[in-house]
Short mmCIF file of C-alpha atoms and ligand atoms in Angstrom, two decimals:
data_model
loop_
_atom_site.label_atom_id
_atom_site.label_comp_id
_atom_site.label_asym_id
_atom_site.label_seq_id
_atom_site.Cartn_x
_atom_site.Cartn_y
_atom_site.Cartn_z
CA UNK D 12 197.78 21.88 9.23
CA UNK D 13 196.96 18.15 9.10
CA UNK D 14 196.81 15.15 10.98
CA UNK D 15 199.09 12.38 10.63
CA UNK D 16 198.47 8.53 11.19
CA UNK D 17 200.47 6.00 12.87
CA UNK D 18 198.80 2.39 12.48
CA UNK D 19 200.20 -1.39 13.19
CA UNK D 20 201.38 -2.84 10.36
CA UNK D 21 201.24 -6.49 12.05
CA UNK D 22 199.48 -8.24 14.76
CA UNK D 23 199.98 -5.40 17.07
CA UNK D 24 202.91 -4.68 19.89
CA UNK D 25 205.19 -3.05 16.88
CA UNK D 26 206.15 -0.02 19.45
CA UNK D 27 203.57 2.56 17.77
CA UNK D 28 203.83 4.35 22.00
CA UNK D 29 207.23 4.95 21.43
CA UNK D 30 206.67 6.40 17.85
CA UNK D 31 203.84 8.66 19.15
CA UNK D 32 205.99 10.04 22.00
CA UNK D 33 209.36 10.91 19.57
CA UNK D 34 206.21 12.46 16.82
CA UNK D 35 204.25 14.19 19.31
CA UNK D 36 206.77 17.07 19.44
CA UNK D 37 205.78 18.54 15.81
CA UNK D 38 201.98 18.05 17.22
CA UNK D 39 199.27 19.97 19.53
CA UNK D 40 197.62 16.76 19.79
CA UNK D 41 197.78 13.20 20.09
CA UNK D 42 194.56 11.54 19.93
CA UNK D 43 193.44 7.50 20.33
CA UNK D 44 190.86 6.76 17.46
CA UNK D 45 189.46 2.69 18.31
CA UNK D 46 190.52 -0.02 20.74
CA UNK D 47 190.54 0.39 24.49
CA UNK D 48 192.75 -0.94 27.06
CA UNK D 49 193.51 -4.21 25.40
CA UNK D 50 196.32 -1.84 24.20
CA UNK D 51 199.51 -1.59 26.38
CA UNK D 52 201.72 1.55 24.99
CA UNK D 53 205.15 1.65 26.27
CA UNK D 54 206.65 5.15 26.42
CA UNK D 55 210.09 5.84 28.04
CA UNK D 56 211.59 9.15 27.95
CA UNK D 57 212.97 12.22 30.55
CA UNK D 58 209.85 11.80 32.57
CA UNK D 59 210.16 7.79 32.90
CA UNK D 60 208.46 4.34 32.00
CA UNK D 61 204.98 4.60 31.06
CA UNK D 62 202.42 1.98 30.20
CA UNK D 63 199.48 3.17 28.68
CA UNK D 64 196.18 1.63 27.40
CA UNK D 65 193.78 4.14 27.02
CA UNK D 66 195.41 7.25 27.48
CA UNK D 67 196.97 8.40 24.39
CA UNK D 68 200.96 8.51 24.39
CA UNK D 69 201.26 11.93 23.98
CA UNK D 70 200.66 12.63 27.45
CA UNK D 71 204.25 13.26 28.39
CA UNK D 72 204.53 16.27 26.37
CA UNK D 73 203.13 19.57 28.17
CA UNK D 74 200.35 21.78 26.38
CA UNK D 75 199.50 18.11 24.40
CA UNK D 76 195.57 17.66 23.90
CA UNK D 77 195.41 13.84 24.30
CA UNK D 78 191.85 13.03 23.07
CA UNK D 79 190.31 9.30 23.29
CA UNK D 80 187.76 9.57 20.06
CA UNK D 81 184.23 7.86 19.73
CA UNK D 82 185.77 4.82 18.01
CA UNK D 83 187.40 3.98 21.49
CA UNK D 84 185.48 1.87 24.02
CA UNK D 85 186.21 3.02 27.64
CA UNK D 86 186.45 1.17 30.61
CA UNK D 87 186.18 3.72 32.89
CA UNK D 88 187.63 1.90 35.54
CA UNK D 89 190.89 1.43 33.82
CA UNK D 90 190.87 5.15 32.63
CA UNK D 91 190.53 6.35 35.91
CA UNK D 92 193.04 4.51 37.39
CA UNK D 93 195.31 5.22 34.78
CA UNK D 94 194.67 9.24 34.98
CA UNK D 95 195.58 9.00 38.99
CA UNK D 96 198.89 6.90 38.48
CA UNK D 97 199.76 9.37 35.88
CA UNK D 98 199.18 12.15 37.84
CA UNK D 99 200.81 10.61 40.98
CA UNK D 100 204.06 10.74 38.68
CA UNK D 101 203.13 14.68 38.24
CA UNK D 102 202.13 14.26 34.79
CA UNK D 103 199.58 16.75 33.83
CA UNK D 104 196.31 14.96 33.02
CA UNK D 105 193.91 18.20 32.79
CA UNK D 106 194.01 18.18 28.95
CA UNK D 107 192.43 14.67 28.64
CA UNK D 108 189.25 14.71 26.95
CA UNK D 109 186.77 11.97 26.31
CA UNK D 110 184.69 11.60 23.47
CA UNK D 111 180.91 11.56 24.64
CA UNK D 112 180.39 9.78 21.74
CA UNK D 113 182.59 6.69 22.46
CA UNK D 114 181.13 3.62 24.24
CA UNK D 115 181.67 2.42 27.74
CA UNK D 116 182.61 -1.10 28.78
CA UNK D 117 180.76 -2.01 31.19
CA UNK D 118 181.11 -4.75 34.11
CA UNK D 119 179.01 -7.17 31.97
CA UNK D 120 181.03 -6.59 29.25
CA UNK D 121 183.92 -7.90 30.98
CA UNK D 122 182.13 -10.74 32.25
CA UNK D 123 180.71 -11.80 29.34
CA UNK D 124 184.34 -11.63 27.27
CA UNK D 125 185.23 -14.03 29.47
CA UNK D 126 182.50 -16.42 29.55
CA UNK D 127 182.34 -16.30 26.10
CA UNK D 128 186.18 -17.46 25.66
CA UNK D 129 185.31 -20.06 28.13
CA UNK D 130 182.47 -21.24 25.67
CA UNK D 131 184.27 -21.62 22.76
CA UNK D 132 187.04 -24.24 24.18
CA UNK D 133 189.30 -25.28 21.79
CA UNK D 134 188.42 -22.64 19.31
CA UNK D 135 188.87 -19.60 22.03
CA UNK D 136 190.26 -16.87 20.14
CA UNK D 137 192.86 -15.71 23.21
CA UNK D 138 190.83 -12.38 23.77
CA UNK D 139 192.55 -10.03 26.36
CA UNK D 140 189.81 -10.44 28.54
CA UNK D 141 188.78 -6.68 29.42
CA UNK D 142 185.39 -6.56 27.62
CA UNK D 143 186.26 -5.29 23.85
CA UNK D 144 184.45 -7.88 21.80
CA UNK D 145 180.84 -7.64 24.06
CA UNK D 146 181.26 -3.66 24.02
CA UNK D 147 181.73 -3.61 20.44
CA UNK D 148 179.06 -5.83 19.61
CA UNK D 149 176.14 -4.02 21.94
CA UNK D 150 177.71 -1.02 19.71
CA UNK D 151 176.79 -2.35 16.72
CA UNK D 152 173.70 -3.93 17.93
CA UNK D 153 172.47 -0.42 19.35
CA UNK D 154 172.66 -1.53 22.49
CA UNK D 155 175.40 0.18 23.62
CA UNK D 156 176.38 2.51 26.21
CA UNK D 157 178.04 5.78 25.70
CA UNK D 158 180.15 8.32 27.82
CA UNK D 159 177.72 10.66 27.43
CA UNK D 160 175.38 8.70 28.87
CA UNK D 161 176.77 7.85 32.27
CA UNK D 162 176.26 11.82 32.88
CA UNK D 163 172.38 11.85 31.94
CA UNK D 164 171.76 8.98 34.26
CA UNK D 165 168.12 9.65 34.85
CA UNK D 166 167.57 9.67 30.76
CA UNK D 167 169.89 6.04 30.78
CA UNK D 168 167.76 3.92 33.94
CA UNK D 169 165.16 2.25 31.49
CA UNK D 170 167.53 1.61 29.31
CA UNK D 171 169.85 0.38 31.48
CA UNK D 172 166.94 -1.61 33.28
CA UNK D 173 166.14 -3.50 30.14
CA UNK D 174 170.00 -4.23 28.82
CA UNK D 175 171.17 -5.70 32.87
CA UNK D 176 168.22 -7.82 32.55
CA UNK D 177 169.21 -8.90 29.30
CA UNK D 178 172.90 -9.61 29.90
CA UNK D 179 171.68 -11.13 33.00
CA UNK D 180 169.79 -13.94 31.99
CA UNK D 181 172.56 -14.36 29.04
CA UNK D 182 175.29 -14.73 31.35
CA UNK D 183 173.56 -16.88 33.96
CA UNK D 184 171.09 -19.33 31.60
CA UNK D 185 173.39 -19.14 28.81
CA UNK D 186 176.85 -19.17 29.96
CA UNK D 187 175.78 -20.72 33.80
CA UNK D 188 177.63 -17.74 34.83
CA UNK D 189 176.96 -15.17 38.03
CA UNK D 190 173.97 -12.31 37.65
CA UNK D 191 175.19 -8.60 38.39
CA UNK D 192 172.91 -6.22 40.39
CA UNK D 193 171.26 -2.68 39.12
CA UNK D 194 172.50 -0.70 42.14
CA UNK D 195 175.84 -1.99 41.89
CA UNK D 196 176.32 -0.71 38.66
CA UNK D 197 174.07 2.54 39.23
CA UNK D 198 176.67 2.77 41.85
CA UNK D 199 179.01 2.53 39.69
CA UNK D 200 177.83 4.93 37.03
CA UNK D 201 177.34 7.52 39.40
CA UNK D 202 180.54 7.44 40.15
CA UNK D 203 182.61 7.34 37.08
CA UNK D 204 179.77 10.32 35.60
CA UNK D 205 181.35 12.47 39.19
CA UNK D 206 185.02 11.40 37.94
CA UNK D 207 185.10 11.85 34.53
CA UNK D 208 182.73 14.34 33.88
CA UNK D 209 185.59 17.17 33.59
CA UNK D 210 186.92 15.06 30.76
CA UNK D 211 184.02 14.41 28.29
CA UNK D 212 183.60 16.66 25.73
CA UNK D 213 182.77 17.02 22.22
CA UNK D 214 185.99 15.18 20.97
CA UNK D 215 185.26 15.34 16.89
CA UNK D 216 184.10 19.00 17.11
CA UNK D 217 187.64 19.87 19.43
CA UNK D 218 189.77 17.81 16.54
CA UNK D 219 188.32 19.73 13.91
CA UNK D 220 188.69 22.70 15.73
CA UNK D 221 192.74 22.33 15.90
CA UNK D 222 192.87 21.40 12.71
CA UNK D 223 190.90 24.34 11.43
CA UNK D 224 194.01 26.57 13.50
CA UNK D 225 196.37 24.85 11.76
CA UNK D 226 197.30 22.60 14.13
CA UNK D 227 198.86 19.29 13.45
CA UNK D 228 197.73 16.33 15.13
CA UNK D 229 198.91 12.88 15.26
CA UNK D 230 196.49 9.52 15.01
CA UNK D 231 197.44 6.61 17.50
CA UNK D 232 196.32 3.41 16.04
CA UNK D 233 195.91 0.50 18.64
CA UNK D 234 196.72 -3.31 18.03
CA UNK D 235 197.17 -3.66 14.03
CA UNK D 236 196.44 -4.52 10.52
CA UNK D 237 196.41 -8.40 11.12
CA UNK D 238 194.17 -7.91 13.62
CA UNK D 239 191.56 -5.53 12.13
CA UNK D 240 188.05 -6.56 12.29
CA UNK D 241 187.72 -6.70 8.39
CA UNK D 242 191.37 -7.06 7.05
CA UNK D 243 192.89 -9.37 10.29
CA UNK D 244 193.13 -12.99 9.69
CA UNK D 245 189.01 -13.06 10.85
CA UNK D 246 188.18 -14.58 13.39
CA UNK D 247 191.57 -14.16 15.22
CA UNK D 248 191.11 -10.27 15.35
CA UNK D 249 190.05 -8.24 17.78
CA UNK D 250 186.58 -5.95 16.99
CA UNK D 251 187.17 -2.89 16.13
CA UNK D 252 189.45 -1.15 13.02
CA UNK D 253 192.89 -0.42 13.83
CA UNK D 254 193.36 0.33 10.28
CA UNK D 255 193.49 3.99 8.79
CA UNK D 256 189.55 3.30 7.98
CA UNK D 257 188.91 4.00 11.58
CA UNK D 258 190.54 6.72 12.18
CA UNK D 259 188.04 8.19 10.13
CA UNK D 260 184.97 6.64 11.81
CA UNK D 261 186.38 6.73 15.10
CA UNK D 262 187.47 10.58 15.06
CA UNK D 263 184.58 11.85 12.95
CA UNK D 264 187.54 13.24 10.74
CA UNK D 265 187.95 14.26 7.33
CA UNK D 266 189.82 11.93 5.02
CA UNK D 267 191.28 15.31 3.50
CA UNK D 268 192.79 16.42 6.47
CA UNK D 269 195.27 13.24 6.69
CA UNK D 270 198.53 14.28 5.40
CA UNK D 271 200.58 10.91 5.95
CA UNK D 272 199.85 7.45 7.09
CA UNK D 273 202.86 5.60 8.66
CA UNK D 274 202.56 2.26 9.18
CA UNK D 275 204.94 0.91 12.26
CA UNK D 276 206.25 -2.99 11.76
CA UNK D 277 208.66 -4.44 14.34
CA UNK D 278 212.08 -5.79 12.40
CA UNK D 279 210.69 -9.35 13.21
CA UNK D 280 207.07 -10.37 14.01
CA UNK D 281 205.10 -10.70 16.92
CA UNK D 282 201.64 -12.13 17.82
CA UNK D 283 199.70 -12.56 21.19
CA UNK D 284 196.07 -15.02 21.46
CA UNK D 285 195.47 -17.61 18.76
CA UNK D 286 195.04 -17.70 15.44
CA UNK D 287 197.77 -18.13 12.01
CA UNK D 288 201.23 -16.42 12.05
CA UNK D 289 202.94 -18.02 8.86
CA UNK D 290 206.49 -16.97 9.61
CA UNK D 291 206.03 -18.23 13.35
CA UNK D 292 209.12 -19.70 14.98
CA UNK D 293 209.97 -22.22 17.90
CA UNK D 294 212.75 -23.19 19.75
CA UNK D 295 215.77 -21.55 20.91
CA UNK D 296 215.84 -18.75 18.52
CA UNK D 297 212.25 -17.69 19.36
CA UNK D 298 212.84 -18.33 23.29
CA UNK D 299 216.39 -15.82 23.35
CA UNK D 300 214.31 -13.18 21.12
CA UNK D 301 211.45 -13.22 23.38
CA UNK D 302 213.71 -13.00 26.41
CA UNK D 303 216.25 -10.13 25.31
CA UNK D 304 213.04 -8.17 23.34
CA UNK D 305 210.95 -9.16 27.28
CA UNK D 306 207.83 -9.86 24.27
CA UNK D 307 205.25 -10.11 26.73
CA UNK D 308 202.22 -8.64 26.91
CA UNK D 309 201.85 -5.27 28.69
CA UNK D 310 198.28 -5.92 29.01
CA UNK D 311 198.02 -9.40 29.97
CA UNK D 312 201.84 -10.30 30.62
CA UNK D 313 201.39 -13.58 28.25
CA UNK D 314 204.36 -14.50 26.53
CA UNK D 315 204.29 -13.75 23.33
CA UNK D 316 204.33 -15.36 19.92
CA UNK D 317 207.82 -14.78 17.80
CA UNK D 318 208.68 -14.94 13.82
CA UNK D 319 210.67 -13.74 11.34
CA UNK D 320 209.91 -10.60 9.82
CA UNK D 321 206.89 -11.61 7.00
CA UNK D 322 206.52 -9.06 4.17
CA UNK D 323 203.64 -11.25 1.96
CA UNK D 324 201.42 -9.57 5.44
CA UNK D 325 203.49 -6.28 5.72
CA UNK D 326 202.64 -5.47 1.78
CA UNK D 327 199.38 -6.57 2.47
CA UNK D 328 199.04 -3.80 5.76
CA UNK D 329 200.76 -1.13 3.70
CA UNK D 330 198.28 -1.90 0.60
CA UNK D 331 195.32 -1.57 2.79
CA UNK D 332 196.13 1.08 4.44
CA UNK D 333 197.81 3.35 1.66
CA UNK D 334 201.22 3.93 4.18
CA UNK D 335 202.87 7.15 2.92
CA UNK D 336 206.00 5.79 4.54
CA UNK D 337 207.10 3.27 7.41
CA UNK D 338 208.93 3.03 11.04
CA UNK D 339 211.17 -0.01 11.39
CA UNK D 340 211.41 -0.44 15.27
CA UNK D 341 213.04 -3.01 17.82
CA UNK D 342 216.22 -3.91 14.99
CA UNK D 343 218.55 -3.96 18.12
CA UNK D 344 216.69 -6.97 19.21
CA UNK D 345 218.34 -8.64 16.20
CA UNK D 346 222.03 -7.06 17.06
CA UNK D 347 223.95 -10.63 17.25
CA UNK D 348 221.75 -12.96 15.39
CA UNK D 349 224.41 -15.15 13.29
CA UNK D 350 221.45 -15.08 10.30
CA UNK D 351 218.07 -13.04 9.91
CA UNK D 352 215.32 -14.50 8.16
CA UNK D 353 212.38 -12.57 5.79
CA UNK D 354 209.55 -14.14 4.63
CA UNK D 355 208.85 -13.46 1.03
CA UNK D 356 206.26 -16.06 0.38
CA UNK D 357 203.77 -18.68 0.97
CA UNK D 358 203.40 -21.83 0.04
CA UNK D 359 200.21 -24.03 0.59
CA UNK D 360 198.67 -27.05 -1.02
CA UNK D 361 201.51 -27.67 -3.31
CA UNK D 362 201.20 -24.32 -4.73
CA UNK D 363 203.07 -21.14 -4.28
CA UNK D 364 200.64 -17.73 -2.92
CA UNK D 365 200.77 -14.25 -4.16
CA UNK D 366 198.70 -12.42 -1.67
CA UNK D 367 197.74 -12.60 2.23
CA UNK D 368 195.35 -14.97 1.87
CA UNK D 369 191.05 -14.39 2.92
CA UNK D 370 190.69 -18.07 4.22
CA UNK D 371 192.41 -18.93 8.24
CA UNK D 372 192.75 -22.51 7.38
CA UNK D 373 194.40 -21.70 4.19
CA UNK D 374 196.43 -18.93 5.95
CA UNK D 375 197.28 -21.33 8.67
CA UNK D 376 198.67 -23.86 6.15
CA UNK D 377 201.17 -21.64 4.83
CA UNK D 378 204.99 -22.71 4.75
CA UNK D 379 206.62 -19.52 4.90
CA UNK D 380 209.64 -19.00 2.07
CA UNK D 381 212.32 -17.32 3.31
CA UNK D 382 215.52 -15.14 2.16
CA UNK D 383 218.04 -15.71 4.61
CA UNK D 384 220.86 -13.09 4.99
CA UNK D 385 223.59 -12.20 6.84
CA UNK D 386 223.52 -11.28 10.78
CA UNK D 387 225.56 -8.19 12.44
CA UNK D 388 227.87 -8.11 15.46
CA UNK D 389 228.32 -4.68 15.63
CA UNK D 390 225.27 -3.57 17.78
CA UNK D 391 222.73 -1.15 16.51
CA UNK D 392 221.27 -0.78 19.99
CA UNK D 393 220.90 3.27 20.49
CA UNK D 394 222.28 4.44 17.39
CA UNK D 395 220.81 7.57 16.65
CA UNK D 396 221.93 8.34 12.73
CA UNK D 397 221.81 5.56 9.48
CA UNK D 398 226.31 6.17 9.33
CA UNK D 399 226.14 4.23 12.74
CA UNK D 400 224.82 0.68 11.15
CA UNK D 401 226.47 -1.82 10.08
CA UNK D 402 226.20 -2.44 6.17
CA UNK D 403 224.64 -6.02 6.98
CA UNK D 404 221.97 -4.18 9.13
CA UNK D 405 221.59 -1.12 6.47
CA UNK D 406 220.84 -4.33 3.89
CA UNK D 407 218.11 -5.81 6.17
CA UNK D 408 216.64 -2.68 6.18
CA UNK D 409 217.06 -1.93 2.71
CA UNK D 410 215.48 -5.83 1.87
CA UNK D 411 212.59 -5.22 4.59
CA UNK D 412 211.70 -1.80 2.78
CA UNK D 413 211.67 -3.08 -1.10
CA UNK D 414 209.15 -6.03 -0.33
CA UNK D 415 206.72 -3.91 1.59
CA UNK D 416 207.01 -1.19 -1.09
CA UNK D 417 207.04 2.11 1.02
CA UNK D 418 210.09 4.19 2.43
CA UNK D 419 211.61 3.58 5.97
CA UNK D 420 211.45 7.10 7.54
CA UNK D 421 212.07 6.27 11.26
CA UNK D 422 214.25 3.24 12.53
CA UNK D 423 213.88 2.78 16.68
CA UNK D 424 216.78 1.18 18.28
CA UNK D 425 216.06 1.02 21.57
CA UNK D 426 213.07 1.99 24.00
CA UNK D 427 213.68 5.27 24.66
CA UNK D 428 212.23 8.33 23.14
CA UNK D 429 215.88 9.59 21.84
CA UNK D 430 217.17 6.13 20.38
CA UNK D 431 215.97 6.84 16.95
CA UNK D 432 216.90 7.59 13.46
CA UNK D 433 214.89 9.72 11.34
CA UNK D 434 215.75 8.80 7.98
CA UNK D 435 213.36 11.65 6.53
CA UNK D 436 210.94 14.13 8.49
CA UNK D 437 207.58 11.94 8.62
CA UNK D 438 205.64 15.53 9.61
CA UNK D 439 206.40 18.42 7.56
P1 IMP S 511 190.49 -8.52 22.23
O1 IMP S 511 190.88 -7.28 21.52
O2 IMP S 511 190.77 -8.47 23.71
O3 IMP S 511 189.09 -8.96 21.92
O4 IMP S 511 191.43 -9.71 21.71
C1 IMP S 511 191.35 -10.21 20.36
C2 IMP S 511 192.74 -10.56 19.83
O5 IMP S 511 193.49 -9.37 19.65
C3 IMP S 511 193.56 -11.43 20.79
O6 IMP S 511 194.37 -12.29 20.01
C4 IMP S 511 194.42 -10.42 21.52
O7 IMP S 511 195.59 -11.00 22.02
C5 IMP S 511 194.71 -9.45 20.39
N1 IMP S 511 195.01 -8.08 20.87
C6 IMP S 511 194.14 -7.17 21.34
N2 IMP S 511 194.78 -6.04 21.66
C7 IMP S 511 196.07 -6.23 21.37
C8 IMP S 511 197.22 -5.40 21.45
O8 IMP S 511 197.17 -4.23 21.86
N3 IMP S 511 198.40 -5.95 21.05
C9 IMP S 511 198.46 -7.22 20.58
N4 IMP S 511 197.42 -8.03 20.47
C10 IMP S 511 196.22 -7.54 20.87
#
């Protein structure tokens, strides 16, 4: 059997947790291919509220082989922590497994993401601040660290020598920032190899292996399309590939083996750090969305940015990402808007744009257009099949799925796990 994908169709935050946890029940395993925990997953279901950011969000469901692939970089810190909260809530964590093949972020890391945003001033990008960017980069400069690693310490020390020293006198002549000692983070290795160690394993071969016994499996994306290292609005991205493209390279999977590709868009649009969000809104209608949707940051608890749904981007995600079908979440947030608003177009420099455009000053000088239609009183909050929305909301939805170009299969009205319509079965 195959695997499925479920991948942000917009600047991240479009409730792909939730969608994991109500798919993960036609799965054996849910597995987390790129990203780390600059991802906040909000699950809520039987078992309670869960905020995840590196464990995938299938963890609720017993027998469920949640696997964190190479693509991920882990802070083992945060993974740790995370394992021991979940299992103080008696969720079973045993079946966690570790890619040795993904990188670890490591103290510098951290340190340097945040000297780095300090550097740039004005043009700070709004980073989350745990270390992606500098973990990504020492991946792709071969300087990188990997789970497998931390548990052939003796094997790592030279290198390890030779990169602190490095980092050091980058942080502390570059940046004017504070050195870090060896033996504080040989300490430290030594102690997440002791911890984790039951939880690394070969995470590709294990994937294939399901899939080989006809297993299905389900890929969690992590932040989204707009913020994808090559198809985000560069440089306000983050640095890996939350697009279906790295679920590939960050699972060591077979392209053949993906059955369906959802792509998950909130009913209006969100965005957290800097950078251009065309369909961006201020004021009172932006403040009572936030407030009733609580849009703030499960990672970093900053407020976060509000707009109108904006279809010119979410044709864009589907395009580059090839979405077999889509999962319209949060549209009780809009329950009791006098008007909704979709953006259809952009319009820059006295001329009228076709496509998401390359350019972030260009991008940032688009004037959405917008259709404007007709809010709904009658609340769609919890309803569980399409007869219970209003026509006015059915029309949104109808509107939202024509200009993206792919089929609504799953519409989330509320948080938890059971307030859902499935319009069609998204894994057969
Ligand atoms: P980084 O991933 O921490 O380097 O941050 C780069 C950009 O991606 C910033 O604008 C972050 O706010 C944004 N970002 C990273 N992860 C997420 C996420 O899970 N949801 C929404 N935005 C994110």
């Amino acid at each position: 059997m195959p695997a499925y994908a479920v991948i942000g169709g917009q600047w991240g935050d479009e409730g792909k947790g939730k969608v994991v946890d109500y798919l993960a029940e036609s799965v054996q395993a849910v597995v987390r291919f790129g990203g780390g925990n600059n991802a906040g997953h909000t699950v809520v279901n039987s078992r309670g509220r869960f905020q995840l950011h590196l464990v995938p969000s299938g963890i609720c469901w017993p027998e469920m082989d949640n696997i964190i692939g190479n693509g991920v970089v882990v802070d083992p810190d945060g993974l740790l922590a995370e394992l021991a909260d979940l299992s103080s809530r008696g969720i079973d964590t045993n079946r966690v497994l570790v890619s040795e093949r993904a990188h670890v972020i490591m103290p510098y890391h951290v340190l340097l993401d945040s000297l780095e945003e300090k550097a740039r001033g004005s043009e700070a990008l709004g980073t989350t601040g745990r270390g992606i960017g500098p973990a990504y980069v020492d991946k792709a400069s071969r300087g990188g660290i990997r789970v497998g690693d931390l548990l052939e310490l003796e094997d790592l020390m030279p290198r390890l020598e030779q990169t602190l020293a490095f980092k050091n006198e980058l942080m502390t002549k570059v940046y004017g920032g504070e050195p870090i000692s060896l033996d504080d983070v040989l300490a430290k290795c030594r102690d997440w190899a002791e911890q984790l160690a039951p939880h690394v394993g070969p995470a590709e071969q294990t994937v294939q292996d399901l899939l080989a016994r006809d297993n299905n499996i389900l890929l969690e994306g992590a932040q989204g399309t707009l913020l994808d290292i090559d198809h985000g609005s560069y440089p306000y991205v983050t640095s890996s590939s939350p697009t279906i493209g790295g679920a590939i390279t960050g699972l060591g999977l077979n392209p053949q083996s993906i059955a369906g590709v959802v792509g998950v868009y909130k009913a209006y649009c969100t965005r957290v750090g800097e950078g251009p969000m065309p369909s961006e809104i201020q004021g009172q209608v932006a403040d009572e969305l936030r407030e009733k949707a609580q849009e703030y940051g499960t990672t970093t608890g900053r407020p976060r940015r509000i707009g109108w749904f904006d279809a010119v981007a979410g044709k864009y995600s589907r395009l580059v990402n090839g979405f077999t079908g889509m999962v319209l979440t949060r549209l009780d947030i809009l329950d009791g808007s006098p008007s909704v608003k979709i953006c259809v177009g952009y319009r820059a420099d006295g001329r009228d744009l076709d496509r998401f455009p390359v350019n972030t000053s260009l991008l940032d000088r688009c004037q959405p257009i917008y259709e404007e239609f007709a809010g709904w009183d009658q609340p769609t909050a919890g309803a569980t099949s399409l007869s219970q929305l209003p026509q006015n909301a059915i029309n949104y939805v109808k509107r939202v799925e024509e200009l993206v170009g792919c089929k609504v299969q799953i519409i989330s009205t509320g948080p938890a796990r059971e307030e859902t319509i499935l319009v069609e079965p998204v894994i057969h």
